[in-house]
């Protein structure tokens, strides 16, 4: 069964850092485009970052220069390093797999909540 | 960046009735359009890709249509488990991937 399990969320002060993990099973992370999408409380979906199977990465303007997406092939795990966190980064963060490397995503992980507050 | 606009924001429908949700792109996305369903406290689930292809295990009552800039998700006969928020997403010109603001389907 293809599955994604996120972890690493929590409460962090403005300006702080957090690293999210997304452990994959049932497929190989490095063979697929993998993405992070976030959802602020009561709001819609916002794309955050993507890593292609070849390793190329892209970021939303709102996080570029502060967030870093990466993967550990030996652990079959995707990461999102979040630095210089702001209150507006508060959201549930989902990782998701692109099954055919074409731009749509399935499955998604269950999400991990990041709260940025003093 | 391609802007996706969904309407209506909220749709009130009785169980057993048909629901029609709309999604408009600010420029043509050909058929590179996906629909997702999200229930409270859950992750989004892929329903439709390629504008009209149902994802694995998605019931036949869900259908997608359209191309270019205008798209429709139709739920032919609403079941209790279908009350949720639905998002469209374009993958024609990305990154960035862009989502619509969502349509909440609620019980009338």
Coordinates of C-alpha atoms in Angstrom, one line a residue:
Chain A
X1 CA 0.0 0.0 0.0
X2 CA 1.3 3.5 -0.9
X3 CA 1.4 5.6 2.2
X4 CA 2.8 8.9 3.4
X5 CA 3.2 9.8 7.1
X6 CA 4.3 13.3 8.1
X7 CA 5.8 14.3 11.4
X8 CA 7.8 17.2 12.9
X9 CA 5.1 19.8 13.4
X10 CA 4.6 21.7 16.5
X11 CA 4.6 25.1 18.2
X12 CA 7.5 27.4 17.3
X13 CA 8.3 31.0 18.0
X14 CA 8.5 33.6 15.2
X15 CA 11.9 33.5 13.6
X16 CA 12.4 29.9 14.7
X17 CA 13.0 26.7 12.6
X18 CA 11.4 23.4 12.2
X19 CA 12.0 20.3 10.0
X20 CA 9.1 18.3 8.7
X21 CA 9.5 14.7 7.7
X22 CA 7.4 12.6 5.3
X23 CA 8.1 8.9 5.5
X24 CA 7.0 7.0 2.4
X25 CA 6.1 3.3 2.1
X26 CA 5.0 1.3 -0.9
X27 CA 7.0 3.3 -3.4
X28 CA 10.3 4.9 -4.0
X29 CA 10.4 8.7 -3.2
X30 CA 13.3 9.4 -5.6
X31 CA 11.3 8.0 -8.5
X32 CA 8.5 10.5 -8.1
X33 CA 7.9 14.3 -8.0
X34 CA 7.1 15.0 -4.4
X35 CA 5.4 18.1 -3.1
X36 CA 4.5 20.0 0.0
X37 CA 1.1 21.8 0.2
X38 CA -0.1 23.7 3.2
X39 CA -3.5 24.8 4.5
X40 CA -3.9 27.6 7.0
X41 CA -6.7 27.2 9.5
X42 CA -10.1 27.5 7.8
X43 CA -8.4 28.3 4.4
X44 CA -7.7 26.6 1.1
X45 CA -4.8 24.7 -0.3
X46 CA -1.5 26.5 -1.0
X47 CA 1.4 24.9 -2.9
X48 CA 4.7 25.3 -1.0
X49 CA 7.5 23.4 -2.7
X50 CA 8.3 20.5 -5.1
X51 CA 11.3 18.2 -5.7
X52 CA 11.5 16.4 -9.0
X53 CA 12.8 12.9 -9.4
X54 CA 16.0 14.4 -10.9
X55 CA 16.4 16.5 -7.8
X56 CA 15.4 19.9 -9.1
X57 CA 13.5 22.0 -6.6
X58 CA 11.1 24.9 -6.8
X59 CA 9.4 27.0 -4.1
X60 CA 6.4 29.3 -3.8
X61 CA 7.4 33.0 -3.6
X62 CA 6.1 33.1 -0.1
X63 CA 8.7 30.6 1.2
X64 CA 11.6 30.9 -1.2
X65 CA 14.8 31.6 0.6
X66 CA 13.4 30.4 3.9
X67 CA 12.3 26.8 3.2
X68 CA 14.4 23.9 1.8
X69 CA 12.9 20.7 0.4
X70 CA 15.1 17.6 0.3
X71 CA 14.9 13.8 0.4
X72 CA 16.9 11.0 1.9
X73 CA 16.8 8.1 -0.5
X74 CA 18.2 5.7 2.0
X75 CA 15.3 6.4 4.3
X76 CA 12.8 6.9 1.6
X77 CA 11.8 10.1 3.3
X78 CA 11.0 13.7 2.1
X79 CA 11.8 16.7 4.3
X80 CA 10.9 20.4 4.5
X81 CA 13.3 22.5 6.5
X82 CA 11.5 25.7 7.5
X83 CA 13.6 28.6 8.8
X84 CA 12.8 32.2 9.7
X85 CA 9.2 31.1 10.4
X86 CA 6.4 33.7 10.5
X87 CA 2.9 33.8 11.9
X88 CA 1.6 33.4 8.4
X89 CA 3.3 30.1 8.0
X90 CA 0.9 28.6 10.5
X91 CA -0.9 25.8 8.7
X92 CA -1.3 22.1 8.3
X93 CA 1.5 20.9 6.0
X94 CA 0.8 17.9 3.7
X95 CA 3.2 16.0 1.6
X96 CA 2.0 14.3 -1.5
X97 CA 3.2 12.1 -4.4
X98 CA 2.8 12.7 -8.1
X99 CA 2.0 9.1 -9.3
X100 CA 2.9 9.8 -12.9
X101 CA 5.2 12.8 -12.6
X102 CA 2.7 14.9 -14.5
X103 CA 1.4 17.4 -11.9
X104 CA -1.5 15.9 -9.9
X105 CA -1.1 14.2 -6.5
X106 CA -2.1 11.0 -4.9
X107 CA -1.9 10.0 -2.1
X108 CA -1.5 12.8 0.4
X109 CA -0.2 12.3 3.9
X110 CA -2.4 13.0 6.9
X111 CA -0.8 16.4 7.5
X112 CA 1.2 17.9 10.4
X113 CA 0.3 21.1 12.1
X114 CA 2.8 23.9 12.4
X115 CA 1.9 26.8 14.7
X116 CA 4.1 29.9 14.7
X117 CA 3.3 32.0 17.7
X118 CA 5.0 33.7 20.7
Chain B
X1 CA 0.7 32.3 -12.5
X2 CA -2.6 30.7 -13.5
X3 CA -5.4 31.7 -11.2
X4 CA -8.1 29.2 -10.5
X5 CA -11.6 30.4 -9.5
X6 CA -14.3 28.1 -8.2
X7 CA -18.0 28.7 -7.9
X8 CA -20.1 28.7 -5.9
X9 CA -18.3 29.0 -2.7
X10 CA -21.0 26.9 -1.0
X11 CA -23.5 24.6 -2.6
X12 CA -26.5 23.3 -0.6
X13 CA -27.9 20.1 -2.0
X14 CA -30.3 17.4 -0.7
X15 CA -29.1 13.8 -0.6
X16 CA -29.9 12.1 -3.8
X17 CA -29.8 15.3 -5.9
X18 CA -27.2 16.3 -8.5
X19 CA -24.4 18.7 -7.6
X20 CA -22.6 20.7 -10.2
X21 CA -19.4 22.5 -9.3
X22 CA -17.5 25.0 -11.5
X23 CA -13.8 25.8 -11.9
X24 CA -12.4 28.5 -14.2
X25 CA -8.8 29.1 -15.2
X26 CA -7.4 32.6 -15.9
X27 CA -5.8 31.1 -19.1
X28 CA -6.1 27.8 -20.9
X29 CA -4.9 24.8 -19.0
X30 CA -5.9 22.4 -21.8
X31 CA -7.1 19.3 -19.9
X32 CA -4.5 19.5 -17.2
X33 CA -7.0 19.8 -14.4
X34 CA -7.5 17.8 -11.3
X35 CA -10.3 17.7 -8.7
X36 CA -9.8 16.8 -5.0
X37 CA -12.2 16.1 -2.2
X38 CA -11.4 17.1 1.4
X39 CA -13.5 16.1 4.4
X40 CA -13.1 17.8 7.8
X41 CA -9.9 16.8 9.5
X42 CA -8.7 14.7 6.5
X43 CA -6.2 15.2 3.8
X44 CA -7.3 15.9 0.2
X45 CA -8.1 12.9 -2.0
X46 CA -7.7 12.8 -5.7
X47 CA -11.0 12.4 -7.5
X48 CA -10.4 13.3 -11.2
X49 CA -7.3 14.1 -13.3
X50 CA -7.0 15.0 -16.9
X51 CA -10.2 16.9 -16.5
X52 CA -12.4 13.8 -16.8
X53 CA -10.5 10.6 -15.7
X54 CA -11.6 9.2 -12.4
X55 CA -8.8 8.2 -10.1
X56 CA -8.6 4.7 -8.7
X57 CA -11.6 3.6 -6.6
X58 CA -13.6 6.7 -7.2
X59 CA -17.3 6.0 -7.7
X60 CA -18.9 6.5 -11.1
X61 CA -21.3 9.1 -9.7
X62 CA -18.3 11.5 -9.9
X63 CA -17.6 12.9 -13.3
X64 CA -15.5 15.7 -14.7
X65 CA -15.8 17.6 -17.9
X66 CA -14.4 20.7 -19.7
X67 CA -11.2 21.9 -21.3
X68 CA -9.4 25.1 -21.8
X69 CA -10.6 27.5 -19.1
X70 CA -14.0 26.1 -18.0
X71 CA -14.4 22.9 -16.0
X72 CA -17.2 21.1 -14.2
X73 CA -17.3 18.4 -11.5
X74 CA -20.7 16.7 -11.3
X75 CA -21.8 14.4 -8.5
X76 CA -24.9 12.6 -10.0
X77 CA -26.6 11.6 -6.8
X78 CA -25.2 12.9 -3.6
X79 CA -24.5 10.4 -0.9
X80 CA -24.0 11.3 2.8
X81 CA -20.3 10.7 2.5
X82 CA -20.0 13.3 -0.4
X83 CA -20.6 16.3 1.7
X84 CA -17.1 17.9 1.8
X85 CA -15.0 20.6 0.2
X86 CA -13.9 20.2 -3.4
X87 CA -10.8 21.8 -4.9
X88 CA -9.7 22.1 -8.5
X89 CA -6.0 22.3 -9.4
X90 CA -4.2 23.1 -12.7
X91 CA -1.0 21.4 -13.7
X92 CA -0.6 22.9 -17.2
X93 CA 1.8 25.6 -16.4
X94 CA 3.8 25.0 -13.2
X95 CA 5.4 25.6 -10.8
X96 CA 3.6 27.0 -9.1
X97 CA 0.8 24.5 -8.9
X98 CA -2.4 26.5 -8.3
X99 CA -5.6 25.5 -6.6
X100 CA -9.1 27.0 -6.7
X101 CA -10.5 28.4 -3.5
X102 CA -12.8 25.4 -3.0
X103 CA -16.5 24.7 -3.0
X104 CA -18.2 23.4 0.1
X105 CA -21.0 21.0 -0.6
X106 CA -23.4 21.0 2.4
X107 CA -26.6 19.3 3.2
X108 CA -29.7 21.3 2.3

